[in-house]
Amino acid sequence: MPRRAVDVPRRVELIFYCTEPREEYISTLRWVAHFPHGNKSWLGHGHTMPNGNPPAPFWGSTILDTLFFLPPIVTKDQTLPELLQLDGQPVHFLWLVPLTTPECNFKLESGFEAMLDLFQRRKHPHVFDPSRPSYV
């Protein structure tokens, strides 16, 4: 694990910003939500998850084939852990951001902060765009 087990949030909710809900988005969110339980693992900020091996594109894209997990970008969503607690524990939120394989490789080679810098330079939109080009 990239982080020590003591840093693992016990409660996590997923956020995916899109223009309209679609069944394929919801199915993917369910798959991701069950992943930690089925694999005795966990997901946190900075993690990536390919869509299979080799990765297959998500939701009508031809190149976005990996999920990247980030803190929410929308200001109101950033305060949700302070507002939502279950059994006295905060609920953490992960924003799912589709990446290309080259972007994922860039993140793995250059690090989380370098990927965030790339997003900022390219003015990455928070709402999913299946036709977004690769930044790498």
PDB file of N, CA and C in Angstrom, residues 19-90:
ATOM      1  N   THR A  19     -22.604  15.927 -16.926  1.00  0.00           N
ATOM      2  CA  THR A  19     -23.709  16.807 -17.321  1.00  0.00           C
ATOM      3  C   THR A  19     -25.062  16.165 -17.063  1.00  0.00           C
ATOM      4  N   GLU A  20     -25.128  14.837 -17.129  1.00  0.00           N
ATOM      5  CA  GLU A  20     -26.363  14.112 -16.827  1.00  0.00           C
ATOM      6  C   GLU A  20     -26.009  12.702 -16.383  1.00  0.00           C
ATOM      7  N   PRO A  21     -26.765  12.151 -15.453  1.00  0.00           N
ATOM      8  CA  PRO A  21     -26.460  10.787 -15.013  1.00  0.00           C
ATOM      9  C   PRO A  21     -26.788   9.781 -16.124  1.00  0.00           C
ATOM     10  N   ARG A  22     -25.944   8.783 -16.246  1.00  0.00           N
ATOM     11  CA  ARG A  22     -26.157   7.707 -17.215  1.00  0.00           C
ATOM     12  C   ARG A  22     -25.923   6.386 -16.507  1.00  0.00           C
ATOM     13  N   GLU A  23     -26.593   5.370 -16.954  1.00  0.00           N
ATOM     14  CA  GLU A  23     -26.466   4.058 -16.326  1.00  0.00           C
ATOM     15  C   GLU A  23     -25.019   3.562 -16.354  1.00  0.00           C
ATOM     16  N   GLU A  24     -24.284   3.833 -17.423  1.00  0.00           N
ATOM     17  CA  GLU A  24     -22.898   3.373 -17.500  1.00  0.00           C
ATOM     18  C   GLU A  24     -22.018   4.047 -16.442  1.00  0.00           C
ATOM     19  N   TYR A  25     -22.299   5.289 -16.104  1.00  0.00           N
ATOM     20  CA  TYR A  25     -21.548   5.962 -15.036  1.00  0.00           C
ATOM     21  C   TYR A  25     -21.874   5.303 -13.693  1.00  0.00           C
ATOM     22  N   ILE A  26     -23.163   5.081 -13.481  1.00  0.00           N
ATOM     23  CA  ILE A  26     -23.609   4.491 -12.217  1.00  0.00           C
ATOM     24  C   ILE A  26     -23.046   3.084 -12.045  1.00  0.00           C
ATOM     25  N   SER A  27     -23.042   2.293 -13.110  1.00  0.00           N
ATOM     26  CA  SER A  27     -22.474   0.936 -13.041  1.00  0.00           C
ATOM     27  C   SER A  27     -20.994   0.972 -12.681  1.00  0.00           C
ATOM     28  N   THR A  28     -20.274   1.906 -13.272  1.00  0.00           N
ATOM     29  CA  THR A  28     -18.849   2.029 -12.964  1.00  0.00           C
ATOM     30  C   THR A  28     -18.640   2.456 -11.518  1.00  0.00           C
ATOM     31  N   LEU A  29     -19.446   3.406 -11.048  1.00  0.00           N
ATOM     32  CA  LEU A  29     -19.332   3.821  -9.642  1.00  0.00           C
ATOM     33  C   LEU A  29     -19.597   2.648  -8.704  1.00  0.00           C
ATOM     34  N   ARG A  30     -20.570   1.816  -9.029  1.00  0.00           N
ATOM     35  CA  ARG A  30     -20.835   0.618  -8.198  1.00  0.00           C
ATOM     36  C   ARG A  30     -19.638  -0.330  -8.208  1.00  0.00           C
ATOM     37  N   TRP A  31     -19.067  -0.532  -9.392  1.00  0.00           N
ATOM     38  CA  TRP A  31     -17.900  -1.414  -9.517  1.00  0.00           C
ATOM     39  C   TRP A  31     -16.743  -0.890  -8.669  1.00  0.00           C
ATOM     40  N   VAL A  32     -16.480   0.400  -8.768  1.00  0.00           N
ATOM     41  CA  VAL A  32     -15.392   1.006  -7.997  1.00  0.00           C
ATOM     42  C   VAL A  32     -15.691   0.919  -6.500  1.00  0.00           C
ATOM     43  N   ALA A  33     -16.931   1.172  -6.124  1.00  0.00           N
ATOM     44  CA  ALA A  33     -17.302   1.131  -4.706  1.00  0.00           C
ATOM     45  C   ALA A  33     -17.105  -0.266  -4.112  1.00  0.00           C
ATOM     46  N   HIS A  34     -17.331  -1.306  -4.885  1.00  0.00           N
ATOM     47  CA  HIS A  34     -17.171  -2.673  -4.380  1.00  0.00           C
ATOM     48  C   HIS A  34     -15.727  -3.172  -4.457  1.00  0.00           C
ATOM     49  N   PHE A  35     -14.905  -2.498  -5.239  1.00  0.00           N
ATOM     50  CA  PHE A  35     -13.523  -2.941  -5.428  1.00  0.00           C
ATOM     51  C   PHE A  35     -12.760  -3.137  -4.116  1.00  0.00           C
ATOM     52  N   PRO A  36     -12.749  -2.168  -3.214  1.00  0.00           N
ATOM     53  CA  PRO A  36     -11.982  -2.375  -1.971  1.00  0.00           C
ATOM     54  C   PRO A  36     -12.470  -3.573  -1.161  1.00  0.00           C
ATOM     55  N   HIS A  37     -13.773  -3.796  -1.123  1.00  0.00           N
ATOM     56  CA  HIS A  37     -14.311  -4.912  -0.349  1.00  0.00           C
ATOM     57  C   HIS A  37     -13.946  -6.247  -0.984  1.00  0.00           C
ATOM     58  N   GLY A  38     -14.096  -6.326  -2.293  1.00  0.00           N
ATOM     59  CA  GLY A  38     -13.820  -7.575  -2.995  1.00  0.00           C
ATOM     60  C   GLY A  38     -12.353  -7.918  -3.083  1.00  0.00           C
ATOM     61  N   ASN A  39     -11.488  -6.926  -2.963  1.00  0.00           N
ATOM     62  CA  ASN A  39     -10.057  -7.153  -3.110  1.00  0.00           C
ATOM     63  C   ASN A  39      -9.265  -6.908  -1.830  1.00  0.00           C
ATOM     64  N   LYS A  40      -9.982  -6.714  -0.725  1.00  0.00           N
ATOM     65  CA  LYS A  40      -9.332  -6.439   0.565  1.00  0.00           C
ATOM     66  C   LYS A  40      -8.259  -5.366   0.391  1.00  0.00           C
ATOM     67  N   SER A  41      -8.692  -4.264  -0.196  1.00  0.00           N
ATOM     68  CA  SER A  41      -7.804  -3.164  -0.527  1.00  0.00           C
ATOM     69  C   SER A  41      -8.483  -1.862  -0.122  1.00  0.00           C
ATOM     70  N   TRP A  42      -8.001  -0.755  -0.644  1.00  0.00           N
ATOM     71  CA  TRP A  42      -8.615   0.534  -0.373  1.00  0.00           C
ATOM     72  C   TRP A  42      -8.270   1.491  -1.499  1.00  0.00           C
ATOM     73  N   LEU A  43      -9.031   2.567  -1.578  1.00  0.00           N
ATOM     74  CA  LEU A  43      -8.806   3.604  -2.575  1.00  0.00           C
ATOM     75  C   LEU A  43      -8.658   4.936  -1.868  1.00  0.00           C
ATOM     76  N   GLY A  44      -7.731   5.741  -2.335  1.00  0.00           N
ATOM     77  CA  GLY A  44      -7.514   7.048  -1.725  1.00  0.00           C
ATOM     78  C   GLY A  44      -7.046   8.055  -2.753  1.00  0.00           C
ATOM     79  N   HIS A  45      -6.869   9.285  -2.302  1.00  0.00           N
ATOM     80  CA  HIS A  45      -6.390  10.362  -3.171  1.00  0.00           C
ATOM     81  C   HIS A  45      -5.074   9.953  -3.815  1.00  0.00           C
ATOM     82  N   GLY A  46      -4.996  10.140  -5.121  1.00  0.00           N
ATOM     83  CA  GLY A  46      -3.775   9.834  -5.847  1.00  0.00           C
ATOM     84  C   GLY A  46      -3.727   8.447  -6.444  1.00  0.00           C
ATOM     85  N   HIS A  47      -4.624   7.561  -6.026  1.00  0.00           N
ATOM     86  CA  HIS A  47      -4.633   6.214  -6.596  1.00  0.00           C
ATOM     87  C   HIS A  47      -5.153   6.253  -8.028  1.00  0.00           C
ATOM     88  N   THR A  48      -4.781   5.250  -8.802  1.00  0.00           N
ATOM     89  CA  THR A  48      -5.303   5.068 -10.149  1.00  0.00           C
ATOM     90  C   THR A  48      -5.835   3.647 -10.273  1.00  0.00           C
ATOM     91  N   MET A  49      -6.809   3.478 -11.180  1.00  0.00           N
ATOM     92  CA  MET A  49      -7.400   2.161 -11.404  1.00  0.00           C
ATOM     93  C   MET A  49      -7.685   2.014 -12.902  1.00  0.00           C
ATOM     94  N   PRO A  50      -6.944   1.115 -13.584  1.00  0.00           N
ATOM     95  CA  PRO A  50      -7.223   0.906 -14.998  1.00  0.00           C
ATOM     96  C   PRO A  50      -8.527   0.136 -15.185  1.00  0.00           C
ATOM     97  N   ASN A  51      -9.143   0.330 -16.325  1.00  0.00           N
ATOM     98  CA  ASN A  51     -10.384  -0.366 -16.667  1.00  0.00           C
ATOM     99  C   ASN A  51     -10.024  -1.671 -17.378  1.00  0.00           C
ATOM    100  N   GLY A  52      -9.507  -2.637 -16.617  1.00  0.00           N
ATOM    101  CA  GLY A  52      -9.128  -3.939 -17.153  1.00  0.00           C
ATOM    102  C   GLY A  52      -7.657  -4.007 -17.500  1.00  0.00           C
ATOM    103  N   ASN A  53      -7.274  -5.147 -18.080  1.00  0.00           N
ATOM    104  CA  ASN A  53      -5.888  -5.373 -18.472  1.00  0.00           C
ATOM    105  C   ASN A  53      -5.865  -6.089 -19.816  1.00  0.00           C
ATOM    106  N   PRO A  54      -5.571  -5.398 -20.909  1.00  0.00           N
ATOM    107  CA  PRO A  54      -5.229  -3.981 -21.006  1.00  0.00           C
ATOM    108  C   PRO A  54      -6.456  -3.101 -20.769  1.00  0.00           C
ATOM    109  N   PRO A  55      -6.229  -1.864 -20.370  1.00  0.00           N
ATOM    110  CA  PRO A  55      -7.356  -0.975 -20.064  1.00  0.00           C
ATOM    111  C   PRO A  55      -8.224  -0.693 -21.296  1.00  0.00           C
ATOM    112  N   ALA A  56      -9.532  -0.709 -21.071  1.00  0.00           N
ATOM    113  CA  ALA A  56     -10.503  -0.387 -22.129  1.00  0.00           C
ATOM    114  C   ALA A  56     -11.078   0.999 -21.839  1.00  0.00           C
ATOM    115  N   PRO A  57     -11.368   1.771 -22.882  1.00  0.00           N
ATOM    116  CA  PRO A  57     -11.913   3.117 -22.675  1.00  0.00           C
ATOM    117  C   PRO A  57     -13.268   3.096 -21.957  1.00  0.00           C
ATOM    118  N   PHE A  58     -13.493   4.159 -21.203  1.00  0.00           N
ATOM    119  CA  PHE A  58     -14.755   4.362 -20.491  1.00  0.00           C
ATOM    120  C   PHE A  58     -15.719   5.191 -21.330  1.00  0.00           C
ATOM    121  N   TRP A  59     -16.976   4.924 -21.234  1.00  0.00           N
ATOM    122  CA  TRP A  59     -18.116   5.780 -21.550  1.00  0.00           C
ATOM    123  C   TRP A  59     -18.037   6.569 -22.852  1.00  0.00           C
ATOM    124  N   GLY A  60     -17.773   5.897 -23.942  1.00  0.00           N
ATOM    125  CA  GLY A  60     -17.798   6.575 -25.226  1.00  0.00           C
ATOM    126  C   GLY A  60     -16.504   7.256 -25.605  1.00  0.00           C
ATOM    127  N   SER A  61     -15.541   7.268 -24.727  1.00  0.00           N
ATOM    128  CA  SER A  61     -14.235   7.824 -25.067  1.00  0.00           C
ATOM    129  C   SER A  61     -13.446   6.764 -25.833  1.00  0.00           C
ATOM    130  N   THR A  62     -12.501   7.192 -26.613  1.00  0.00           N
ATOM    131  CA  THR A  62     -11.617   6.237 -27.282  1.00  0.00           C
ATOM    132  C   THR A  62     -10.272   6.124 -26.576  1.00  0.00           C
ATOM    133  N   ILE A  63     -10.007   7.026 -25.594  1.00  0.00           N
ATOM    134  CA  ILE A  63      -8.679   7.044 -24.963  1.00  0.00           C
ATOM    135  C   ILE A  63      -8.691   7.083 -23.439  1.00  0.00           C
ATOM    136  N   LEU A  64      -9.795   7.476 -22.818  1.00  0.00           N
ATOM    137  CA  LEU A  64      -9.849   7.595 -21.352  1.00  0.00           C
ATOM    138  C   LEU A  64     -10.155   6.221 -20.758  1.00  0.00           C
ATOM    139  N   ASP A  65      -9.121   5.565 -20.219  1.00  0.00           N
ATOM    140  CA  ASP A  65      -9.254   4.164 -19.831  1.00  0.00           C
ATOM    141  C   ASP A  65      -8.829   3.844 -18.398  1.00  0.00           C
ATOM    142  N   THR A  66      -8.520   4.863 -17.629  1.00  0.00           N
ATOM    143  CA  THR A  66      -8.048   4.678 -16.251  1.00  0.00           C
ATOM    144  C   THR A  66      -8.715   5.720 -15.369  1.00  0.00           C
ATOM    145  N   LEU A  67      -9.031   5.345 -14.135  1.00  0.00           N
ATOM    146  CA  LEU A  67      -9.610   6.305 -13.191  1.00  0.00           C
ATOM    147  C   LEU A  67      -8.522   6.805 -12.245  1.00  0.00           C
ATOM    148  N   PHE A  68      -8.581   8.079 -11.964  1.00  0.00           N
ATOM    149  CA  PHE A  68      -7.659   8.760 -11.053  1.00  0.00           C
ATOM    150  C   PHE A  68      -8.525   9.318  -9.938  1.00  0.00           C
ATOM    151  N   PHE A  69      -8.121   9.127  -8.694  1.00  0.00           N
ATOM    152  CA  PHE A  69      -8.917   9.535  -7.546  1.00  0.00           C
ATOM    153  C   PHE A  69      -8.306  10.780  -6.898  1.00  0.00           C
ATOM    154  N   LEU A  70      -9.129  11.812  -6.818  1.00  0.00           N
ATOM    155  CA  LEU A  70      -8.693  13.106  -6.285  1.00  0.00           C
ATOM    156  C   LEU A  70      -9.667  13.601  -5.228  1.00  0.00           C
ATOM    157  N   PRO A  71      -9.232  14.572  -4.411  1.00  0.00           N
ATOM    158  CA  PRO A  71     -10.198  15.251  -3.551  1.00  0.00           C
ATOM    159  C   PRO A  71     -11.192  16.014  -4.435  1.00  0.00           C
ATOM    160  N   PRO A  72     -12.405  16.218  -3.972  1.00  0.00           N
ATOM    161  CA  PRO A  72     -13.375  16.970  -4.786  1.00  0.00           C
ATOM    162  C   PRO A  72     -12.860  18.357  -5.130  1.00  0.00           C
ATOM    163  N   ILE A  73     -13.203  18.815  -6.321  1.00  0.00           N
ATOM    164  CA  ILE A  73     -12.742  20.134  -6.778  1.00  0.00           C
ATOM    165  C   ILE A  73     -13.776  21.220  -6.498  1.00  0.00           C
ATOM    166  N   VAL A  74     -15.034  20.848  -6.398  1.00  0.00           N
ATOM    167  CA  VAL A  74     -16.096  21.820  -6.141  1.00  0.00           C
ATOM    168  C   VAL A  74     -16.038  22.206  -4.659  1.00  0.00           C
ATOM    169  N   THR A  75     -15.973  23.486  -4.388  1.00  0.00           N
ATOM    170  CA  THR A  75     -15.768  23.986  -3.025  1.00  0.00           C
ATOM    171  C   THR A  75     -16.787  23.426  -2.039  1.00  0.00           C
ATOM    172  N   LYS A  76     -18.059  23.420  -2.381  1.00  0.00           N
ATOM    173  CA  LYS A  76     -19.067  22.894  -1.459  1.00  0.00           C
ATOM    174  C   LYS A  76     -18.823  21.426  -1.131  1.00  0.00           C
ATOM    175  N   ASP A  77     -18.337  20.659  -2.094  1.00  0.00           N
ATOM    176  CA  ASP A  77     -18.068  19.237  -1.856  1.00  0.00           C
ATOM    177  C   ASP A  77     -16.852  19.035  -0.953  1.00  0.00           C
ATOM    178  N   GLN A  78     -15.946  19.991  -0.930  1.00  0.00           N
ATOM    179  CA  GLN A  78     -14.753  19.876  -0.089  1.00  0.00           C
ATOM    180  C   GLN A  78     -15.097  19.936   1.393  1.00  0.00           C
ATOM    181  N   THR A  79     -16.224  20.539   1.736  1.00  0.00           N
ATOM    182  CA  THR A  79     -16.612  20.650   3.143  1.00  0.00           C
ATOM    183  C   THR A  79     -17.496  19.494   3.608  1.00  0.00           C
ATOM    184  N   LEU A  80     -17.849  18.586   2.705  1.00  0.00           N
ATOM    185  CA  LEU A  80     -18.739  17.489   3.076  1.00  0.00           C
ATOM    186  C   LEU A  80     -18.216  16.616   4.218  1.00  0.00           C
ATOM    187  N   PRO A  81     -16.908  16.290   4.274  1.00  0.00           N
ATOM    188  CA  PRO A  81     -16.449  15.470   5.396  1.00  0.00           C
ATOM    189  C   PRO A  81     -16.690  16.113   6.763  1.00  0.00           C
ATOM    190  N   GLU A  82     -16.704  17.444   6.810  1.00  0.00           N
ATOM    191  CA  GLU A  82     -16.982  18.127   8.074  1.00  0.00           C
ATOM    192  C   GLU A  82     -18.461  18.015   8.442  1.00  0.00           C
ATOM    193  N   LEU A  83     -19.309  17.897   7.413  1.00  0.00           N
ATOM    194  CA  LEU A  83     -20.746  17.874   7.644  1.00  0.00           C
ATOM    195  C   LEU A  83     -21.321  16.469   7.786  1.00  0.00           C
ATOM    196  N   LEU A  84     -20.718  15.506   7.113  1.00  0.00           N
ATOM    197  CA  LEU A  84     -21.262  14.149   7.093  1.00  0.00           C
ATOM    198  C   LEU A  84     -20.361  13.214   7.882  1.00  0.00           C
ATOM    199  N   GLN A  85     -20.918  12.670   8.941  1.00  0.00           N
ATOM    200  CA  GLN A  85     -20.200  11.692   9.747  1.00  0.00           C
ATOM    201  C   GLN A  85     -21.130  10.532  10.045  1.00  0.00           C
ATOM    202  N   LEU A  86     -20.553   9.344  10.077  1.00  0.00           N
ATOM    203  CA  LEU A  86     -21.292   8.140  10.455  1.00  0.00           C
ATOM    204  C   LEU A  86     -20.559   7.496  11.621  1.00  0.00           C
ATOM    205  N   ASP A  87     -21.282   7.230  12.693  1.00  0.00           N
ATOM    206  CA  ASP A  87     -20.682   6.661  13.904  1.00  0.00           C
ATOM    207  C   ASP A  87     -19.478   7.469  14.373  1.00  0.00           C
ATOM    208  N   GLY A  88     -19.567   8.801  14.237  1.00  0.00           N
ATOM    209  CA  GLY A  88     -18.511   9.682  14.698  1.00  0.00           C
ATOM    210  C   GLY A  88     -17.293   9.756  13.793  1.00  0.00           C
ATOM    211  N   GLN A  89     -17.365   9.130  12.628  1.00  0.00           N
ATOM    212  CA  GLN A  89     -16.226   9.148  11.708  1.00  0.00           C
ATOM    213  C   GLN A  89     -16.596   9.950  10.464  1.00  0.00           C
ATOM    214  N   PRO A  90     -15.672  10.796   9.975  1.00  0.00           N
ATOM    215  CA  PRO A  90     -15.977  11.574   8.771  1.00  0.00           C
ATOM    216  C   PRO A  90     -16.060  10.661   7.551  1.00  0.00           C
TER     217      PRO A  90
END
